[in-house]
Amino acid sequence: MKNMTRKLIVFVFFIFSVMGNAQTYKMIDTADYLQRKEFLKNFAGNNEGFIKKIRSQYSGKTGSELSKIYKEFGNDFEKQVKNKDFIFKSEFETEIETLIQRLRKNNPRIPQDLKILVARDNTPNAYCLADGTFVINMGLYNWFNSEDQIAAVITHELGHKIDEHSLKTFLSIIEQNQLDKIAVQNLKETTANRSQAQNKKAFDILKNRAYKKGVERRQQEMQADSLGYVLFKNSDFNKNEYVNALQRLQDFDTISPRQLKIETYKKLFDLPKQAFNEKWMKKEDFSLYNYNFYKEKLDKDSLASHPEMSRRIEKLKKTFPELKTSVESEKPSETFTSLKKMARMEILPNYFHSEDYGLGIYASMQFLQDGEEDKYYKGWLGKCFTKIYEARKNYNLNRYLDRIEPKNQSESYQQFLNFMWNLSLDDIKNIADFYQSS
């Protein structure tokens, strides 16, 4: 089952954004077979060349394990490209290349071989692969307020690449695996109190390894923040937009989803041939569940790969005093505003592409609740319900719709999930048919 809970917050900021005209909006063309084919050919060659370079730098078991890791990463990434998870030759790509050119002017450390890809992903994120492929999620344009904030994320990821954090992480994992094997072998040779002693020592190995990895990753994030900011301030962007970008990401981590009103359900699902049924809104009673029964043995906070944004911002301001004074955000350019509108209109197509049909329904309902682009979002409501109907009929609905988790989901989303699971197969088909034909 897909975990869609974190993705819910993507809508919150969008509800208040300037809307595009859905009646005339033309969806991004994904008929880019030739571009994908050419990219895959170049990527395979570049990745193979990188692996050969790694083998020449690291001999023996280390070189072999590194080669295996990068090969698996490459294969997984190629599958994503073939699955059309990225768009090619788009307005987004052109604008991102322009931002990187601005960053390069006073930053010779920025690699010259970066290749830009835009992902059909609504979460605000970016990453850079070993061969220089730089991936920007479309969600950054939905969540951020200016091109300067996009540039800030780019420099942070460039900080990771310049410091070779991925390579260092893989080397650390390989080294730790070898140490763990030795420790496990020593455990096997233990005879006194074998079972209890081994269990405790095995857990200690796991705990210490997890804590160590958490510390290393947090340190890398802080290092990438600092190096990224140096690259950023050397360019012609508003320095404080670097902190503002981190603040927006903190909002993404903490903000709650907007509430779907009961009236919205009644308005959307009281149909001519199927009256609204109050039983659909019945909520499961979790009051008898004891969620404190199982205690976590590990400190979750110490295992987080990203330190809290407030700590990262505090560290930056301490290191770079000029960031202590808050400055009003830059006004976005017309190009950024246009891309922001486009990314907004692609939210539903992106969820549909990633087969997040339940989340697509929830998003459509939120947009419709606020009176946005009625025909456009009702059309996507029908498409997503059709897919949910097919999944329900084929007994694999869990793949596309979350189960209720009271500790991890908002009241609004729990109510939505109750509603969806309460619908019968015929109920779902009637709703799908109505909105597909409307």
PDB file of N, CA and C in Angstrom, residues 92-181:
ATOM      1  N   PHE A  92       9.909  24.436 -18.020  1.00  0.00           N
ATOM      2  CA  PHE A  92      10.581  24.284 -16.724  1.00  0.00           C
ATOM      3  C   PHE A  92      12.083  24.062 -16.928  1.00  0.00           C
ATOM      4  N   GLU A  93      12.413  23.165 -17.828  1.00  0.00           N
ATOM      5  CA  GLU A  93      13.815  22.838 -18.078  1.00  0.00           C
ATOM      6  C   GLU A  93      14.593  24.064 -18.549  1.00  0.00           C
ATOM      7  N   THR A  94      13.984  24.844 -19.441  1.00  0.00           N
ATOM      8  CA  THR A  94      14.634  26.046 -19.953  1.00  0.00           C
ATOM      9  C   THR A  94      14.928  27.043 -18.835  1.00  0.00           C
ATOM     10  N   GLU A  95      13.942  27.245 -17.945  1.00  0.00           N
ATOM     11  CA  GLU A  95      14.111  28.186 -16.857  1.00  0.00           C
ATOM     12  C   GLU A  95      15.157  27.699 -15.862  1.00  0.00           C
ATOM     13  N   ILE A  96      15.189  26.424 -15.563  1.00  0.00           N
ATOM     14  CA  ILE A  96      16.162  25.882 -14.603  1.00  0.00           C
ATOM     15  C   ILE A  96      17.575  26.004 -15.156  1.00  0.00           C
ATOM     16  N   GLU A  97      17.734  25.759 -16.454  1.00  0.00           N
ATOM     17  CA  GLU A  97      19.053  25.930 -17.075  1.00  0.00           C
ATOM     18  C   GLU A  97      19.514  27.375 -16.981  1.00  0.00           C
ATOM     19  N   THR A  98      18.569  28.317 -17.114  1.00  0.00           N
ATOM     20  CA  THR A  98      18.902  29.735 -16.977  1.00  0.00           C
ATOM     21  C   THR A  98      19.380  30.040 -15.561  1.00  0.00           C
ATOM     22  N   LEU A  99      18.701  29.461 -14.561  1.00  0.00           N
ATOM     23  CA  LEU A  99      19.105  29.672 -13.175  1.00  0.00           C
ATOM     24  C   LEU A  99      20.509  29.116 -12.922  1.00  0.00           C
ATOM     25  N   ILE A 100      20.805  27.949 -13.460  1.00  0.00           N
ATOM     26  CA  ILE A 100      22.123  27.338 -13.264  1.00  0.00           C
ATOM     27  C   ILE A 100      23.204  28.170 -13.944  1.00  0.00           C
ATOM     28  N   GLN A 101      22.902  28.741 -15.106  1.00  0.00           N
ATOM     29  CA  GLN A 101      23.864  29.610 -15.775  1.00  0.00           C
ATOM     30  C   GLN A 101      24.167  30.837 -14.925  1.00  0.00           C
ATOM     31  N   ARG A 102      23.154  31.391 -14.280  1.00  0.00           N
ATOM     32  CA  ARG A 102      23.374  32.532 -13.379  1.00  0.00           C
ATOM     33  C   ARG A 102      24.250  32.129 -12.194  1.00  0.00           C
ATOM     34  N   LEU A 103      24.059  30.920 -11.695  1.00  0.00           N
ATOM     35  CA  LEU A 103      24.862  30.437 -10.576  1.00  0.00           C
ATOM     36  C   LEU A 103      26.309  30.181 -10.981  1.00  0.00           C
ATOM     37  N   ARG A 104      26.525  29.786 -12.225  1.00  0.00           N
ATOM     38  CA  ARG A 104      27.871  29.426 -12.685  1.00  0.00           C
ATOM     39  C   ARG A 104      28.791  30.642 -12.829  1.00  0.00           C
ATOM     40  N   LYS A 105      28.244  31.821 -13.018  1.00  0.00           N
ATOM     41  CA  LYS A 105      29.052  32.997 -13.346  1.00  0.00           C
ATOM     42  C   LYS A 105      30.199  33.212 -12.365  1.00  0.00           C
ATOM     43  N   ASN A 106      29.935  33.092 -11.083  1.00  0.00           N
ATOM     44  CA  ASN A 106      30.959  33.324 -10.067  1.00  0.00           C
ATOM     45  C   ASN A 106      31.245  32.073  -9.237  1.00  0.00           C
ATOM     46  N   ASN A 107      30.880  30.918  -9.779  1.00  0.00           N
ATOM     47  CA  ASN A 107      31.062  29.661  -9.045  1.00  0.00           C
ATOM     48  C   ASN A 107      31.667  28.599  -9.956  1.00  0.00           C
ATOM     49  N   PRO A 108      32.989  28.620 -10.153  1.00  0.00           N
ATOM     50  CA  PRO A 108      33.629  27.645 -11.045  1.00  0.00           C
ATOM     51  C   PRO A 108      33.536  26.209 -10.549  1.00  0.00           C
ATOM     52  N   ARG A 109      33.163  26.014  -9.271  1.00  0.00           N
ATOM     53  CA  ARG A 109      33.072  24.650  -8.726  1.00  0.00           C
ATOM     54  C   ARG A 109      31.831  23.914  -9.225  1.00  0.00           C
ATOM     55  N   ILE A 110      30.869  24.654  -9.766  1.00  0.00           N
ATOM     56  CA  ILE A 110      29.650  24.002 -10.259  1.00  0.00           C
ATOM     57  C   ILE A 110      29.985  23.199 -11.506  1.00  0.00           C
ATOM     58  N   PRO A 111      29.685  21.908 -11.533  1.00  0.00           N
ATOM     59  CA  PRO A 111      30.026  21.058 -12.688  1.00  0.00           C
ATOM     60  C   PRO A 111      29.422  21.593 -13.991  1.00  0.00           C
ATOM     61  N   GLN A 112      30.148  21.376 -15.075  1.00  0.00           N
ATOM     62  CA  GLN A 112      29.689  21.836 -16.385  1.00  0.00           C
ATOM     63  C   GLN A 112      28.790  20.827 -17.093  1.00  0.00           C
ATOM     64  N   ASP A 113      28.775  19.601 -16.581  1.00  0.00           N
ATOM     65  CA  ASP A 113      28.076  18.527 -17.299  1.00  0.00           C
ATOM     66  C   ASP A 113      26.691  18.225 -16.734  1.00  0.00           C
ATOM     67  N   LEU A 114      26.054  19.187 -16.040  1.00  0.00           N
ATOM     68  CA  LEU A 114      24.734  18.940 -15.475  1.00  0.00           C
ATOM     69  C   LEU A 114      23.695  18.783 -16.574  1.00  0.00           C
ATOM     70  N   LYS A 115      22.850  17.787 -16.421  1.00  0.00           N
ATOM     71  CA  LYS A 115      21.745  17.545 -17.358  1.00  0.00           C
ATOM     72  C   LYS A 115      20.440  17.652 -16.581  1.00  0.00           C
ATOM     73  N   ILE A 116      19.536  18.512 -17.029  1.00  0.00           N
ATOM     74  CA  ILE A 116      18.335  18.841 -16.274  1.00  0.00           C
ATOM     75  C   ILE A 116      17.181  17.913 -16.644  1.00  0.00           C
ATOM     76  N   LEU A 117      16.515  17.396 -15.610  1.00  0.00           N
ATOM     77  CA  LEU A 117      15.277  16.643 -15.803  1.00  0.00           C
ATOM     78  C   LEU A 117      14.234  17.177 -14.833  1.00  0.00           C
ATOM     79  N   VAL A 118      12.991  17.313 -15.306  1.00  0.00           N
ATOM     80  CA  VAL A 118      11.896  17.759 -14.450  1.00  0.00           C
ATOM     81  C   VAL A 118      10.985  16.572 -14.174  1.00  0.00           C
ATOM     82  N   ALA A 119      10.772  16.274 -12.886  1.00  0.00           N
ATOM     83  CA  ALA A 119       9.995  15.107 -12.494  1.00  0.00           C
ATOM     84  C   ALA A 119       8.526  15.460 -12.303  1.00  0.00           C
ATOM     85  N   ARG A 120       7.648  14.534 -12.698  1.00  0.00           N
ATOM     86  CA  ARG A 120       6.211  14.693 -12.474  1.00  0.00           C
ATOM     87  C   ARG A 120       5.904  14.280 -11.034  1.00  0.00           C
ATOM     88  N   ASP A 121       6.392  15.067 -10.106  1.00  0.00           N
ATOM     89  CA  ASP A 121       6.259  14.774  -8.687  1.00  0.00           C
ATOM     90  C   ASP A 121       5.840  16.055  -7.981  1.00  0.00           C
ATOM     91  N   ASN A 122       4.772  15.995  -7.195  1.00  0.00           N
ATOM     92  CA  ASN A 122       4.217  17.192  -6.565  1.00  0.00           C
ATOM     93  C   ASN A 122       4.882  17.575  -5.252  1.00  0.00           C
ATOM     94  N   THR A 123       5.843  16.780  -4.774  1.00  0.00           N
ATOM     95  CA  THR A 123       6.539  17.137  -3.540  1.00  0.00           C
ATOM     96  C   THR A 123       7.689  18.094  -3.862  1.00  0.00           C
ATOM     97  N   PRO A 124       7.946  19.088  -2.999  1.00  0.00           N
ATOM     98  CA  PRO A 124       9.023  20.049  -3.268  1.00  0.00           C
ATOM     99  C   PRO A 124      10.388  19.455  -2.961  1.00  0.00           C
ATOM    100  N   ASN A 125      11.027  18.905  -3.969  1.00  0.00           N
ATOM    101  CA  ASN A 125      12.300  18.225  -3.739  1.00  0.00           C
ATOM    102  C   ASN A 125      13.164  18.291  -4.989  1.00  0.00           C
ATOM    103  N   ALA A 126      14.443  18.004  -4.834  1.00  0.00           N
ATOM    104  CA  ALA A 126      15.387  17.939  -5.951  1.00  0.00           C
ATOM    105  C   ALA A 126      16.529  17.017  -5.539  1.00  0.00           C
ATOM    106  N   TYR A 127      17.240  16.485  -6.525  1.00  0.00           N
ATOM    107  CA  TYR A 127      18.413  15.659  -6.225  1.00  0.00           C
ATOM    108  C   TYR A 127      19.304  15.588  -7.453  1.00  0.00           C
ATOM    109  N   CYS A 128      20.558  15.219  -7.218  1.00  0.00           N
ATOM    110  CA  CYS A 128      21.536  15.147  -8.304  1.00  0.00           C
ATOM    111  C   CYS A 128      22.179  13.770  -8.310  1.00  0.00           C
ATOM    112  N   LEU A 129      22.224  13.128  -9.473  1.00  0.00           N
ATOM    113  CA  LEU A 129      22.810  11.802  -9.599  1.00  0.00           C
ATOM    114  C   LEU A 129      24.315  11.896  -9.856  1.00  0.00           C
ATOM    115  N   ALA A 130      24.985  10.769  -9.736  1.00  0.00           N
ATOM    116  CA  ALA A 130      26.444  10.741  -9.841  1.00  0.00           C
ATOM    117  C   ALA A 130      26.946  11.217 -11.199  1.00  0.00           C
ATOM    118  N   ASP A 131      26.176  10.951 -12.267  1.00  0.00           N
ATOM    119  CA  ASP A 131      26.634  11.301 -13.613  1.00  0.00           C
ATOM    120  C   ASP A 131      26.369  12.766 -13.963  1.00  0.00           C
ATOM    121  N   GLY A 132      25.755  13.533 -13.046  1.00  0.00           N
ATOM    122  CA  GLY A 132      25.468  14.932 -13.314  1.00  0.00           C
ATOM    123  C   GLY A 132      24.036  15.196 -13.735  1.00  0.00           C
ATOM    124  N   THR A 133      23.170  14.179 -13.689  1.00  0.00           N
ATOM    125  CA  THR A 133      21.751  14.383 -13.973  1.00  0.00           C
ATOM    126  C   THR A 133      21.099  15.064 -12.776  1.00  0.00           C
ATOM    127  N   PHE A 134      20.539  16.242 -13.019  1.00  0.00           N
ATOM    128  CA  PHE A 134      19.950  17.045 -11.945  1.00  0.00           C
ATOM    129  C   PHE A 134      18.435  17.006 -12.089  1.00  0.00           C
ATOM    130  N   VAL A 135      17.767  16.479 -11.073  1.00  0.00           N
ATOM    131  CA  VAL A 135      16.311  16.298 -11.116  1.00  0.00           C
ATOM    132  C   VAL A 135      15.635  17.350 -10.239  1.00  0.00           C
ATOM    133  N   ILE A 136      14.685  18.062 -10.829  1.00  0.00           N
ATOM    134  CA  ILE A 136      13.878  19.050 -10.119  1.00  0.00           C
ATOM    135  C   ILE A 136      12.426  18.586 -10.135  1.00  0.00           C
ATOM    136  N   ASN A 137      11.816  18.427  -8.968  1.00  0.00           N
ATOM    137  CA  ASN A 137      10.404  18.066  -8.891  1.00  0.00           C
ATOM    138  C   ASN A 137       9.531  19.260  -9.245  1.00  0.00           C
ATOM    139  N   MET A 138       8.470  19.016 -10.000  1.00  0.00           N
ATOM    140  CA  MET A 138       7.546  20.074 -10.370  1.00  0.00           C
ATOM    141  C   MET A 138       6.926  20.730  -9.133  1.00  0.00           C
ATOM    142  N   GLY A 139       6.835  19.969  -8.039  1.00  0.00           N
ATOM    143  CA  GLY A 139       6.241  20.483  -6.817  1.00  0.00           C
ATOM    144  C   GLY A 139       6.963  21.689  -6.241  1.00  0.00           C
ATOM    145  N   LEU A 140       8.251  21.876  -6.575  1.00  0.00           N
ATOM    146  CA  LEU A 140       8.969  23.043  -6.088  1.00  0.00           C
ATOM    147  C   LEU A 140       8.301  24.328  -6.584  1.00  0.00           C
ATOM    148  N   TYR A 141       7.789  24.288  -7.812  1.00  0.00           N
ATOM    149  CA  TYR A 141       7.151  25.487  -8.367  1.00  0.00           C
ATOM    150  C   TYR A 141       5.787  25.731  -7.736  1.00  0.00           C
ATOM    151  N   ASN A 142       5.156  24.690  -7.259  1.00  0.00           N
ATOM    152  CA  ASN A 142       3.891  24.859  -6.546  1.00  0.00           C
ATOM    153  C   ASN A 142       4.106  25.437  -5.156  1.00  0.00           C
ATOM    154  N   TRP A 143       5.168  24.995  -4.510  1.00  0.00           N
ATOM    155  CA  TRP A 143       5.335  25.301  -3.096  1.00  0.00           C
ATOM    156  C   TRP A 143       6.123  26.579  -2.849  1.00  0.00           C
ATOM    157  N   PHE A 144       7.070  26.899  -3.735  1.00  0.00           N
ATOM    158  CA  PHE A 144       7.929  28.060  -3.532  1.00  0.00           C
ATOM    159  C   PHE A 144       7.315  29.326  -4.122  1.00  0.00           C
ATOM    160  N   ASN A 145       7.906  30.481  -3.747  1.00  0.00           N
ATOM    161  CA  ASN A 145       7.330  31.777  -4.100  1.00  0.00           C
ATOM    162  C   ASN A 145       8.118  32.547  -5.150  1.00  0.00           C
ATOM    163  N   SER A 146       9.305  32.078  -5.501  1.00  0.00           N
ATOM    164  CA  SER A 146      10.107  32.819  -6.472  1.00  0.00           C
ATOM    165  C   SER A 146      11.173  31.926  -7.069  1.00  0.00           C
ATOM    166  N   GLU A 147      11.739  32.393  -8.183  1.00  0.00           N
ATOM    167  CA  GLU A 147      12.827  31.646  -8.814  1.00  0.00           C
ATOM    168  C   GLU A 147      14.071  31.639  -7.937  1.00  0.00           C
ATOM    169  N   ASP A 148      14.237  32.668  -7.080  1.00  0.00           N
ATOM    170  CA  ASP A 148      15.378  32.693  -6.170  1.00  0.00           C
ATOM    171  C   ASP A 148      15.338  31.499  -5.219  1.00  0.00           C
ATOM    172  N   GLN A 149      14.141  31.130  -4.753  1.00  0.00           N
ATOM    173  CA  GLN A 149      14.008  29.985  -3.856  1.00  0.00           C
ATOM    174  C   GLN A 149      14.294  28.677  -4.581  1.00  0.00           C
ATOM    175  N   ILE A 150      13.931  28.604  -5.861  1.00  0.00           N
ATOM    176  CA  ILE A 150      14.294  27.428  -6.665  1.00  0.00           C
ATOM    177  C   ILE A 150      15.814  27.326  -6.755  1.00  0.00           C
ATOM    178  N   ALA A 151      16.463  28.452  -7.015  1.00  0.00           N
ATOM    179  CA  ALA A 151      17.926  28.482  -7.112  1.00  0.00           C
ATOM    180  C   ALA A 151      18.566  28.060  -5.794  1.00  0.00           C
ATOM    181  N   ALA A 152      17.932  28.408  -4.675  1.00  0.00           N
ATOM    182  CA  ALA A 152      18.461  28.025  -3.365  1.00  0.00           C
ATOM    183  C   ALA A 152      18.493  26.515  -3.205  1.00  0.00           C
ATOM    184  N   VAL A 153      17.427  25.848  -3.608  1.00  0.00           N
ATOM    185  CA  VAL A 153      17.382  24.387  -3.536  1.00  0.00           C
ATOM    186  C   VAL A 153      18.434  23.769  -4.456  1.00  0.00           C
ATOM    187  N   ILE A 154      18.593  24.358  -5.640  1.00  0.00           N
ATOM    188  CA  ILE A 154      19.595  23.861  -6.580  1.00  0.00           C
ATOM    189  C   ILE A 154      20.986  23.922  -5.955  1.00  0.00           C
ATOM    190  N   THR A 155      21.324  25.055  -5.313  1.00  0.00           N
ATOM    191  CA  THR A 155      22.665  25.176  -4.726  1.00  0.00           C
ATOM    192  C   THR A 155      22.849  24.222  -3.551  1.00  0.00           C
ATOM    193  N   HIS A 156      21.788  23.979  -2.781  1.00  0.00           N
ATOM    194  CA  HIS A 156      21.896  23.001  -1.688  1.00  0.00           C
ATOM    195  C   HIS A 156      22.263  21.627  -2.243  1.00  0.00           C
ATOM    196  N   GLU A 157      21.564  21.214  -3.306  1.00  0.00           N
ATOM    197  CA  GLU A 157      21.857  19.901  -3.895  1.00  0.00           C
ATOM    198  C   GLU A 157      23.235  19.873  -4.541  1.00  0.00           C
ATOM    199  N   LEU A 158      23.651  21.013  -5.118  1.00  0.00           N
ATOM    200  CA  LEU A 158      25.005  21.087  -5.665  1.00  0.00           C
ATOM    201  C   LEU A 158      26.035  20.947  -4.546  1.00  0.00           C
ATOM    202  N   GLY A 159      25.693  21.454  -3.356  1.00  0.00           N
ATOM    203  CA  GLY A 159      26.575  21.278  -2.205  1.00  0.00           C
ATOM    204  C   GLY A 159      26.795  19.814  -1.899  1.00  0.00           C
ATOM    205  N   HIS A 160      25.706  19.025  -1.949  1.00  0.00           N
ATOM    206  CA  HIS A 160      25.835  17.571  -1.750  1.00  0.00           C
ATOM    207  C   HIS A 160      26.763  16.965  -2.802  1.00  0.00           C
ATOM    208  N   LYS A 161      26.576  17.389  -4.064  1.00  0.00           N
ATOM    209  CA  LYS A 161      27.350  16.787  -5.146  1.00  0.00           C
ATOM    210  C   LYS A 161      28.826  17.166  -5.060  1.00  0.00           C
ATOM    211  N   ILE A 162      29.100  18.455  -4.826  1.00  0.00           N
ATOM    212  CA  ILE A 162      30.490  18.912  -4.757  1.00  0.00           C
ATOM    213  C   ILE A 162      31.240  18.224  -3.619  1.00  0.00           C
ATOM    214  N   ASP A 163      30.572  18.035  -2.492  1.00  0.00           N
ATOM    215  CA  ASP A 163      31.192  17.355  -1.343  1.00  0.00           C
ATOM    216  C   ASP A 163      31.116  15.831  -1.445  1.00  0.00           C
ATOM    217  N   GLU A 164      30.521  15.329  -2.531  1.00  0.00           N
ATOM    218  CA  GLU A 164      30.416  13.883  -2.786  1.00  0.00           C
ATOM    219  C   GLU A 164      29.792  13.140  -1.613  1.00  0.00           C
ATOM    220  N   HIS A 165      28.700  13.670  -1.104  1.00  0.00           N
ATOM    221  CA  HIS A 165      28.052  13.064   0.054  1.00  0.00           C
ATOM    222  C   HIS A 165      27.514  11.667  -0.236  1.00  0.00           C
ATOM    223  N   SER A 166      26.979  11.463  -1.433  1.00  0.00           N
ATOM    224  CA  SER A 166      26.448  10.130  -1.764  1.00  0.00           C
ATOM    225  C   SER A 166      27.555   9.085  -1.742  1.00  0.00           C
ATOM    226  N   LEU A 167      28.679   9.406  -2.367  1.00  0.00           N
ATOM    227  CA  LEU A 167      29.811   8.477  -2.392  1.00  0.00           C
ATOM    228  C   LEU A 167      30.295   8.187  -0.979  1.00  0.00           C
ATOM    229  N   LYS A 168      30.406   9.233  -0.150  1.00  0.00           N
ATOM    230  CA  LYS A 168      30.868   9.043   1.229  1.00  0.00           C
ATOM    231  C   LYS A 168      29.886   8.173   2.018  1.00  0.00           C
ATOM    232  N   THR A 169      28.597   8.367   1.765  1.00  0.00           N
ATOM    233  CA  THR A 169      27.590   7.550   2.450  1.00  0.00           C
ATOM    234  C   THR A 169      27.723   6.080   2.061  1.00  0.00           C
ATOM    235  N   PHE A 170      27.891   5.826   0.758  1.00  0.00           N
ATOM    236  CA  PHE A 170      28.028   4.450   0.290  1.00  0.00           C
ATOM    237  C   PHE A 170      29.295   3.801   0.852  1.00  0.00           C
ATOM    238  N   LEU A 171      30.379   4.546   0.896  1.00  0.00           N
ATOM    239  CA  LEU A 171      31.621   4.018   1.453  1.00  0.00           C
ATOM    240  C   LEU A 171      31.448   3.674   2.928  1.00  0.00           C
ATOM    241  N   SER A 172      30.732   4.537   3.642  1.00  0.00           N
ATOM    242  CA  SER A 172      30.481   4.293   5.069  1.00  0.00           C
ATOM    243  C   SER A 172      29.627   3.043   5.262  1.00  0.00           C
ATOM    244  N   ILE A 173      28.618   2.870   4.398  1.00  0.00           N
ATOM    245  CA  ILE A 173      27.751   1.690   4.489  1.00  0.00           C
ATOM    246  C   ILE A 173      28.551   0.411   4.251  1.00  0.00           C
ATOM    247  N   ILE A 174      29.403   0.439   3.229  1.00  0.00           N
ATOM    248  CA  ILE A 174      30.216  -0.741   2.908  1.00  0.00           C
ATOM    249  C   ILE A 174      31.152  -1.086   4.062  1.00  0.00           C
ATOM    250  N   GLU A 175      31.789  -0.043   4.615  1.00  0.00           N
ATOM    251  CA  GLU A 175      32.691  -0.260   5.750  1.00  0.00           C
ATOM    252  C   GLU A 175      31.931  -0.813   6.949  1.00  0.00           C
ATOM    253  N   GLN A 176      30.747  -0.264   7.219  1.00  0.00           N
ATOM    254  CA  GLN A 176      29.965  -0.711   8.367  1.00  0.00           C
ATOM    255  C   GLN A 176      29.482  -2.145   8.174  1.00  0.00           C
ATOM    256  N   ASN A 177      29.106  -2.484   6.934  1.00  0.00           N
ATOM    257  CA  ASN A 177      28.675  -3.864   6.650  1.00  0.00           C
ATOM    258  C   ASN A 177      29.777  -4.860   6.981  1.00  0.00           C
ATOM    259  N   GLN A 178      31.000  -4.491   6.628  1.00  0.00           N
ATOM    260  CA  GLN A 178      32.123  -5.388   6.896  1.00  0.00           C
ATOM    261  C   GLN A 178      32.355  -5.529   8.399  1.00  0.00           C
ATOM    262  N   LEU A 179      32.231  -4.421   9.129  1.00  0.00           N
ATOM    263  CA  LEU A 179      32.394  -4.470  10.585  1.00  0.00           C
ATOM    264  C   LEU A 179      31.271  -5.286  11.225  1.00  0.00           C
ATOM    265  N   ASP A 180      30.051  -5.118  10.711  1.00  0.00           N
ATOM    266  CA  ASP A 180      28.913  -5.868  11.252  1.00  0.00           C
ATOM    267  C   ASP A 180      29.088  -7.372  11.040  1.00  0.00           C
ATOM    268  N   LYS A 181      29.631  -7.748   9.894  1.00  0.00           N
ATOM    269  CA  LYS A 181      29.839  -9.168   9.624  1.00  0.00           C
ATOM    270  C   LYS A 181      30.818  -9.770  10.623  1.00  0.00           C
TER     271      LYS A 181
END
